[in-house]
PDB file of C-alpha atoms in Angstrom:
ATOM      1  CA  UNK A 198       9.206  55.118  49.343  1.00 47.00           C
ATOM      2  CA  UNK A 199       6.350  57.598  49.713  1.00 48.00           C
ATOM      3  CA  UNK A 200       4.783  57.626  53.147  1.00 50.00           C
ATOM      4  CA  UNK A 201       1.079  58.064  53.801  1.00 47.00           C
ATOM      5  CA  UNK A 202       0.691  60.639  56.563  1.00 51.00           C
ATOM      6  CA  UNK A 203      -2.256  60.772  58.921  1.00 46.00           C
ATOM      7  CA  UNK A 204      -3.104  64.261  57.629  1.00 51.00           C
ATOM      8  CA  UNK A 205      -3.982  62.821  54.209  1.00 48.00           C
ATOM      9  CA  UNK A 206      -6.615  60.412  55.559  1.00 46.00           C
ATOM     10  CA  UNK A 207     -10.347  60.958  55.588  1.00 49.00           C
ATOM     11  CA  UNK A 208     -11.447  62.638  58.827  1.00 47.00           C
ATOM     12  CA  UNK A 209     -13.034  59.449  60.205  1.00 46.00           C
ATOM     13  CA  UNK A 210      -9.710  57.647  59.774  1.00 60.00           C
ATOM     14  CA  UNK A 211      -7.608  60.197  61.645  1.00 78.00           C
ATOM     15  CA  UNK A 212      -7.047  58.889  65.165  1.00 84.00           C
ATOM     16  CA  UNK A 213      -5.556  62.163  66.426  1.00 84.00           C
ATOM     17  CA  UNK A 214      -8.590  64.149  65.352  1.00 85.00           C
ATOM     18  CA  UNK A 215     -10.881  61.413  66.633  1.00 85.00           C
ATOM     19  CA  UNK A 216      -9.180  61.620  70.027  1.00 84.00           C
ATOM     20  CA  UNK A 217      -9.685  65.393  70.160  1.00 87.00           C
ATOM     21  CA  UNK A 218     -13.294  65.294  68.965  1.00 84.00           C
ATOM     22  CA  UNK A 219     -14.597  62.159  70.673  1.00 82.00           C
ATOM     23  CA  UNK A 220     -12.160  61.428  73.481  1.00 82.00           C
ATOM     24  CA  UNK A 221      -9.342  58.959  74.023  1.00 81.00           C
ATOM     25  CA  UNK A 222     -11.630  56.117  75.130  1.00 81.00           C
ATOM     26  CA  UNK A 223     -13.194  55.943  71.661  1.00 84.00           C
ATOM     27  CA  UNK A 224      -9.937  54.919  70.003  1.00 84.00           C
ATOM     28  CA  UNK A 225      -9.169  51.287  69.290  1.00 88.00           C
ATOM     29  CA  UNK A 226      -5.822  49.744  70.215  1.00 89.00           C
ATOM     30  CA  UNK A 227      -4.792  49.960  66.571  1.00 89.00           C
ATOM     31  CA  UNK A 228      -5.670  53.654  66.406  1.00 90.00           C
ATOM     32  CA  UNK A 229      -3.645  54.384  69.544  1.00 89.00           C
ATOM     33  CA  UNK A 230      -0.639  52.581  68.086  1.00 90.00           C
ATOM     34  CA  UNK A 231      -1.161  54.430  64.794  1.00 90.00           C
ATOM     35  CA  UNK A 232      -0.743  57.738  66.630  1.00 89.00           C
ATOM     36  CA  UNK A 233       2.569  56.479  67.997  1.00 88.00           C
ATOM     37  CA  UNK A 234       3.665  55.352  64.532  1.00 87.00           C
ATOM     38  CA  UNK A 235       2.625  58.617  62.890  1.00 84.00           C
ATOM     39  CA  UNK A 236       2.763  57.444  59.275  1.00 78.00           C
ATOM     40  CA  UNK A 237       2.503  54.343  57.175  1.00 72.00           C
ATOM     41  CA  UNK A 238       4.061  53.655  53.793  1.00 70.00           C
ATOM     42  CA  UNK A 239       3.083  53.324  50.151  1.00 74.00           C
ATOM     43  CA  UNK A 240       1.289  50.036  50.786  1.00 78.00           C
ATOM     44  CA  UNK A 241      -0.657  50.698  53.999  1.00 81.00           C
ATOM     45  CA  UNK A 242      -1.725  53.368  56.440  1.00 85.00           C
ATOM     46  CA  UNK A 243      -0.443  53.647  59.996  1.00 87.00           C
ATOM     47  CA  UNK A 244      -3.698  52.104  61.226  1.00 88.00           C
ATOM     48  CA  UNK A 245      -3.270  49.217  58.814  1.00 88.00           C
ATOM     49  CA  UNK A 246       0.289  48.688  59.967  1.00 90.00           C
ATOM     50  CA  UNK A 247      -0.817  48.845  63.589  1.00 91.00           C
ATOM     51  CA  UNK A 248      -3.520  46.251  62.932  1.00 92.00           C
ATOM     52  CA  UNK A 249      -0.969  43.955  61.295  1.00 90.00           C
ATOM     53  CA  UNK A 250       1.289  44.201  64.339  1.00 92.00           C
ATOM     54  CA  UNK A 251      -1.612  43.464  66.695  1.00 92.00           C
ATOM     55  CA  UNK A 252      -2.734  40.458  64.652  1.00 93.00           C
ATOM     56  CA  UNK A 253       0.769  38.991  64.989  1.00 92.00           C
ATOM     57  CA  UNK A 254       0.290  38.867  68.778  1.00 91.00           C
ATOM     58  CA  UNK A 255      -3.377  37.795  68.612  1.00 91.00           C
ATOM     59  CA  UNK A 256      -4.472  41.307  69.618  1.00 90.00           C
ATOM     60  CA  UNK A 257      -2.976  40.745  73.059  1.00 88.00           C
ATOM     61  CA  UNK A 258      -1.343  43.889  74.467  1.00 86.00           C
ATOM     62  CA  UNK A 259       0.565  41.880  77.074  1.00 84.00           C
ATOM     63  CA  UNK A 260       2.203  39.904  74.269  1.00 87.00           C
ATOM     64  CA  UNK A 261       2.872  43.102  72.345  1.00 90.00           C
ATOM     65  CA  UNK A 262       4.637  44.546  75.398  1.00 87.00           C
ATOM     66  CA  UNK A 263       7.071  41.618  75.311  1.00 88.00           C
ATOM     67  CA  UNK A 264       8.308  42.453  71.802  1.00 90.00           C
ATOM     68  CA  UNK A 265      11.734  44.055  71.670  1.00 91.00           C
ATOM     69  CA  UNK A 266      12.756  46.978  69.476  1.00 92.00           C
ATOM     70  CA  UNK A 267      14.494  44.541  67.155  1.00 93.00           C
ATOM     71  CA  UNK A 268      11.400  42.330  66.856  1.00 93.00           C
ATOM     72  CA  UNK A 269       9.155  45.308  66.072  1.00 91.00           C
ATOM     73  CA  UNK A 270      11.577  46.482  63.391  1.00 91.00           C
ATOM     74  CA  UNK A 271      10.931  43.250  61.469  1.00 91.00           C
ATOM     75  CA  UNK A 272       7.574  44.729  60.413  1.00 91.00           C
ATOM     76  CA  UNK A 273       7.768  46.609  57.139  1.00 88.00           C
ATOM     77  CA  UNK A 274       7.320  50.297  57.911  1.00 87.00           C
ATOM     78  CA  UNK A 275       8.633  50.146  61.482  1.00 90.00           C
ATOM     79  CA  UNK A 276      12.036  51.718  61.931  1.00 90.00           C
ATOM     80  CA  UNK A 277      13.996  52.083  65.113  1.00 93.00           C
ATOM     81  CA  UNK A 278      12.346  55.363  66.174  1.00 92.00           C
ATOM     82  CA  UNK A 279       8.818  53.975  65.751  1.00 92.00           C
ATOM     83  CA  UNK A 280       9.721  50.752  67.525  1.00 91.00           C
ATOM     84  CA  UNK A 281      11.153  52.714  70.448  1.00 93.00           C
ATOM     85  CA  UNK A 282       7.954  54.802  70.626  1.00 91.00           C
ATOM     86  CA  UNK A 283       5.814  51.661  70.897  1.00 91.00           C
ATOM     87  CA  UNK A 284       8.069  50.041  73.519  1.00 91.00           C
ATOM     88  CA  UNK A 285       8.171  53.264  75.551  1.00 92.00           C
ATOM     89  CA  UNK A 286       4.397  53.745  75.513  1.00 89.00           C
ATOM     90  CA  UNK A 287       3.740  50.185  76.630  1.00 87.00           C
ATOM     91  CA  UNK A 288       6.311  50.491  79.421  1.00 88.00           C
ATOM     92  CA  UNK A 289       4.602  53.646  80.666  1.00 85.00           C
ATOM     93  CA  UNK A 290       1.304  51.774  80.694  1.00 81.00           C
ATOM     94  CA  UNK A 291       2.849  48.959  82.684  1.00 78.00           C
ATOM     95  CA  UNK A 292       4.347  51.352  85.238  1.00 79.00           C
ATOM     96  CA  UNK A 293       1.077  53.259  85.594  1.00 74.00           C
ATOM     97  CA  UNK A 294      -0.752  50.006  86.225  1.00 69.00           C
ATOM     98  CA  UNK A 295       1.749  49.166  88.938  1.00 64.00           C
ATOM     99  CA  UNK A 296       1.539  52.601  90.572  1.00 60.00           C
ATOM    100  CA  UNK A 297      -2.254  52.442  90.668  1.00 54.00           C
ATOM    101  CA  UNK A 298      -2.122  49.145  92.505  1.00 53.00           C
ATOM    102  CA  UNK A 299       0.128  50.420  95.276  1.00 48.00           C
ATOM    103  CA  UNK A 300      -1.506  53.742  96.195  1.00 51.00           C
ATOM    104  CA  UNK A 301      -2.610  52.284  99.546  1.00 49.00           C
ATOM    105  CA  UNK A 302      -0.530  49.112  99.762  1.00 72.00           C
ATOM    106  CA  UNK A 303      -1.689  47.129 102.765  1.00 83.00           C
ATOM    107  CA  UNK A 304      -1.170  43.385 102.739  1.00 89.00           C
ATOM    108  CA  UNK A 305      -3.856  41.096 104.130  1.00 89.00           C
ATOM    109  CA  UNK A 306      -3.306  38.058 101.909  1.00 92.00           C
ATOM    110  CA  UNK A 307      -1.075  36.593  99.219  1.00 93.00           C
ATOM    111  CA  UNK A 308      -3.556  37.938  96.674  1.00 92.00           C
ATOM    112  CA  UNK A 309      -2.681  41.497  97.708  1.00 92.00           C
ATOM    113  CA  UNK A 310       1.001  40.770  97.108  1.00 93.00           C
ATOM    114  CA  UNK A 311       0.232  39.261  93.705  1.00 92.00           C
ATOM    115  CA  UNK A 312      -1.728  42.366  92.691  1.00 90.00           C
ATOM    116  CA  UNK A 313       1.361  44.452  93.368  1.00 89.00           C
ATOM    117  CA  UNK A 314       4.023  42.176  91.918  1.00 92.00           C
ATOM    118  CA  UNK A 315       2.377  40.395  88.997  1.00 91.00           C
ATOM    119  CA  UNK A 316       2.246  43.518  86.773  1.00 88.00           C
ATOM    120  CA  UNK A 317       5.850  44.253  87.680  1.00 88.00           C
ATOM    121  CA  UNK A 318       7.626  40.941  87.103  1.00 89.00           C
ATOM    122  CA  UNK A 319       5.029  38.466  85.816  1.00 89.00           C
ATOM    123  CA  UNK A 320       5.859  38.775  82.125  1.00 86.00           C
ATOM    124  CA  UNK A 321       9.636  39.169  82.337  1.00 87.00           C
ATOM    125  CA  UNK A 322      11.877  36.805  80.380  1.00 85.00           C
ATOM    126  CA  UNK A 323      14.509  36.754  83.128  1.00 88.00           C
ATOM    127  CA  UNK A 324      14.303  36.163  86.861  1.00 90.00           C
ATOM    128  CA  UNK A 325      14.135  39.006  89.366  1.00 91.00           C
ATOM    129  CA  UNK A 326      14.009  38.779  93.155  1.00 93.00           C
ATOM    130  CA  UNK A 327      12.066  41.458  95.054  1.00 94.00           C
ATOM    131  CA  UNK A 328      11.385  42.243  98.695  1.00 95.00           C
ATOM    132  CA  UNK A 329       8.402  44.038 100.199  1.00 95.00           C
ATOM    133  CA  UNK A 330       9.158  45.614 103.582  1.00 95.00           C
ATOM    134  CA  UNK A 331       6.153  45.893 105.928  1.00 94.00           C
ATOM    135  CA  UNK A 332       5.419  47.755 109.149  1.00 93.00           C
ATOM    136  CA  UNK A 333       3.423  46.382 112.077  1.00 90.00           C
ATOM    137  CA  UNK A 334       0.153  47.264 110.286  1.00 90.00           C
ATOM    138  CA  UNK A 335       1.182  45.193 107.272  1.00 91.00           C
ATOM    139  CA  UNK A 336       1.515  48.311 105.160  1.00 91.00           C
ATOM    140  CA  UNK A 337       4.275  48.312 102.559  1.00 91.00           C
ATOM    141  CA  UNK A 338       7.081  50.643 103.578  1.00 90.00           C
ATOM    142  CA  UNK A 339       9.118  49.980 100.451  1.00 90.00           C
ATOM    143  CA  UNK A 340       9.618  47.559  97.598  1.00 90.00           C
ATOM    144  CA  UNK A 341      13.106  46.719  96.442  1.00 90.00           C
ATOM    145  CA  UNK A 342      14.635  44.688  93.627  1.00 90.00           C
ATOM    146  CA  UNK A 343      17.339  42.682  95.334  1.00 89.00           C
ATOM    147  CA  UNK A 344      18.739  40.928  92.287  1.00 88.00           C
ATOM    148  CA  UNK A 345      18.275  40.347  88.593  1.00 85.00           C
ATOM    149  CA  UNK A 346      19.326  37.119  86.939  1.00 78.00           C
ATOM    150  CA  UNK A 347      19.113  35.079  83.779  1.00 63.00           C
ATOM    151  CA  UNK A 348      16.469  32.640  82.622  1.00 49.00           C
ATOM    152  CA  UNK A 349      17.143  30.021  85.270  1.00 50.00           C
ATOM    153  CA  UNK A 350      18.307  31.517  88.534  1.00 53.00           C
ATOM    154  CA  UNK A 351      19.091  34.679  90.421  1.00 59.00           C
ATOM    155  CA  UNK A 352      21.516  35.305  93.256  1.00 77.00           C
ATOM    156  CA  UNK A 353      20.217  36.657  96.553  1.00 84.00           C
ATOM    157  CA  UNK A 354      22.355  38.418  99.146  1.00 87.00           C
ATOM    158  CA  UNK A 355      20.510  37.927 102.435  1.00 90.00           C
ATOM    159  CA  UNK A 356      22.733  40.472 104.175  1.00 91.00           C
ATOM    160  CA  UNK A 357      21.577  43.227 101.818  1.00 90.00           C
ATOM    161  CA  UNK A 358      17.988  42.033 102.135  1.00 93.00           C
ATOM    162  CA  UNK A 359      17.926  42.573 105.893  1.00 94.00           C
ATOM    163  CA  UNK A 360      20.174  45.656 105.850  1.00 92.00           C
ATOM    164  CA  UNK A 361      17.382  47.544 104.104  1.00 91.00           C
ATOM    165  CA  UNK A 362      14.825  46.065 106.504  1.00 93.00           C
ATOM    166  CA  UNK A 363      16.751  47.366 109.508  1.00 94.00           C
ATOM    167  CA  UNK A 364      17.068  50.817 107.929  1.00 92.00           C
ATOM    168  CA  UNK A 365      13.285  50.946 107.485  1.00 91.00           C
ATOM    169  CA  UNK A 366      12.557  49.498 110.951  1.00 92.00           C
ATOM    170  CA  UNK A 367      10.550  46.853 109.155  1.00 94.00           C
ATOM    171  CA  UNK A 368       8.616  44.323 111.238  1.00 94.00           C
ATOM    172  CA  UNK A 369       8.082  41.829 108.425  1.00 95.00           C
ATOM    173  CA  UNK A 370       9.072  41.075 104.853  1.00 96.00           C
ATOM    174  CA  UNK A 371       7.594  39.274 101.867  1.00 96.00           C
ATOM    175  CA  UNK A 372       9.935  38.039  99.168  1.00 96.00           C
ATOM    176  CA  UNK A 373       8.932  37.391  95.566  1.00 95.00           C
ATOM    177  CA  UNK A 374      10.562  36.112  92.425  1.00 94.00           C
ATOM    178  CA  UNK A 375       9.281  35.201  88.993  1.00 92.00           C
ATOM    179  CA  UNK A 376       9.553  32.022  86.961  1.00 91.00           C
ATOM    180  CA  UNK A 377       9.845  32.951  83.252  1.00 88.00           C
ATOM    181  CA  UNK A 378       9.170  29.287  82.418  1.00 86.00           C
ATOM    182  CA  UNK A 379       5.636  29.641  83.765  1.00 86.00           C
ATOM    183  CA  UNK A 380       6.190  26.782  86.200  1.00 88.00           C
ATOM    184  CA  UNK A 381       4.679  27.559  89.594  1.00 89.00           C
ATOM    185  CA  UNK A 382       6.142  24.752  91.679  1.00 89.00           C
ATOM    186  CA  UNK A 383       9.078  25.832  93.877  1.00 91.00           C
ATOM    187  CA  UNK A 384      12.418  24.215  93.181  1.00 88.00           C
ATOM    188  CA  UNK A 385      14.587  22.708  95.878  1.00 90.00           C
ATOM    189  CA  UNK A 386      16.783  25.810  95.770  1.00 89.00           C
ATOM    190  CA  UNK A 387      13.679  28.010  96.194  1.00 90.00           C
ATOM    191  CA  UNK A 388      12.721  26.090  99.334  1.00 91.00           C
ATOM    192  CA  UNK A 389      16.260  26.138 100.731  1.00 91.00           C
ATOM    193  CA  UNK A 390      16.608  29.867 100.103  1.00 91.00           C
ATOM    194  CA  UNK A 391      13.264  30.522 101.804  1.00 93.00           C
ATOM    195  CA  UNK A 392      14.340  28.668 104.920  1.00 93.00           C
ATOM    196  CA  UNK A 393      17.672  30.509 104.939  1.00 93.00           C
ATOM    197  CA  UNK A 394      15.921  33.881 104.747  1.00 94.00           C
ATOM    198  CA  UNK A 395      13.443  32.860 107.454  1.00 95.00           C
ATOM    199  CA  UNK A 396      16.178  31.748 109.825  1.00 94.00           C
ATOM    200  CA  UNK A 397      18.183  34.953 109.340  1.00 93.00           C
ATOM    201  CA  UNK A 398      15.065  37.037 109.995  1.00 94.00           C
ATOM    202  CA  UNK A 399      14.367  35.270 113.274  1.00 93.00           C
ATOM    203  CA  UNK A 400      17.743  36.434 114.574  1.00 89.00           C
ATOM    204  CA  UNK A 401      16.944  40.044 113.642  1.00 93.00           C
ATOM    205  CA  UNK A 402      13.300  39.851 114.801  1.00 93.00           C
ATOM    206  CA  UNK A 403      12.056  40.543 111.257  1.00 95.00           C
ATOM    207  CA  UNK A 404       9.482  37.943 110.262  1.00 95.00           C
ATOM    208  CA  UNK A 405       9.367  36.374 106.814  1.00 96.00           C
ATOM    209  CA  UNK A 406       5.619  36.454 106.135  1.00 96.00           C
ATOM    210  CA  UNK A 407       5.553  34.831 102.710  1.00 96.00           C
ATOM    211  CA  UNK A 408       7.467  33.944  99.570  1.00 96.00           C
ATOM    212  CA  UNK A 409       5.617  34.219  96.270  1.00 96.00           C
ATOM    213  CA  UNK A 410       6.597  32.685  92.952  1.00 95.00           C
ATOM    214  CA  UNK A 411       5.096  34.808  90.199  1.00 94.00           C
ATOM    215  CA  UNK A 412       4.257  33.849  86.617  1.00 91.00           C
ATOM    216  CA  UNK A 413       2.434  35.881  83.993  1.00 87.00           C
ATOM    217  CA  UNK A 414      -1.071  34.925  85.112  1.00 85.00           C
ATOM    218  CA  UNK A 415      -0.706  33.093  88.420  1.00 92.00           C
ATOM    219  CA  UNK A 416       1.299  32.794  91.614  1.00 94.00           C
ATOM    220  CA  UNK A 417       2.378  30.311  94.266  1.00 95.00           C
ATOM    221  CA  UNK A 418       2.391  31.265  97.952  1.00 95.00           C
ATOM    222  CA  UNK A 419       4.609  29.427 100.428  1.00 95.00           C
ATOM    223  CA  UNK A 420       2.412  30.655 103.295  1.00 93.00           C
ATOM    224  CA  UNK A 421      -0.837  29.522 101.650  1.00 92.00           C
ATOM    225  CA  UNK A 422       0.654  26.096 101.057  1.00 92.00           C
ATOM    226  CA  UNK A 423       1.940  25.886 104.650  1.00 91.00           C
ATOM    227  CA  UNK A 424       5.549  25.258 103.622  1.00 89.00           C
ATOM    228  CA  UNK A 425       7.028  28.493 104.926  1.00 84.00           C
TER     229      UNK A 425
END
């Protein structure tokens, strides 16, 4: 099948040239994806293919970022290499967003924690359990993924949780995990685990400041709800 390369398009339809001449901010989402794709096929250009992919996710980049390599390859004209390019670019964007939010990570409320963690675990399809280690000024010394589980639960080793806290001379911790189901309410096991972590921290003089349940667009704070 003959491919339609970007070089054969009219100048106004060449996203690479448009980026060089007018700047990256002038490109649409479809044009940016078209640059990643590089070429279309006999039936449509790379921009057309990119638009078709975006339409399938209602032009929502967050939804696009959830598509796997295999799911992207279901689109005519997207092979494994192109699918990997799209997945890689979106992952870089996600990581950059996270890094920008933690340049000066100081925690003054649950909202500050959510700003750090929501881009990191909010849209995952499996559960992950993370710990933020804080100093006495409530600045984040480190963030650490303690465990990674399936769709329903994740195992937490409290000994490892506090081992890292002692190494960092942490004064307080905030734990977070996501609910892929989108349900914000804590389960009985969530509450029991929180109390177990709190009790262990009291012995080591490391205070559990909060436990956040994260979903794609919202969060639940144990401290805000006075159930810590």
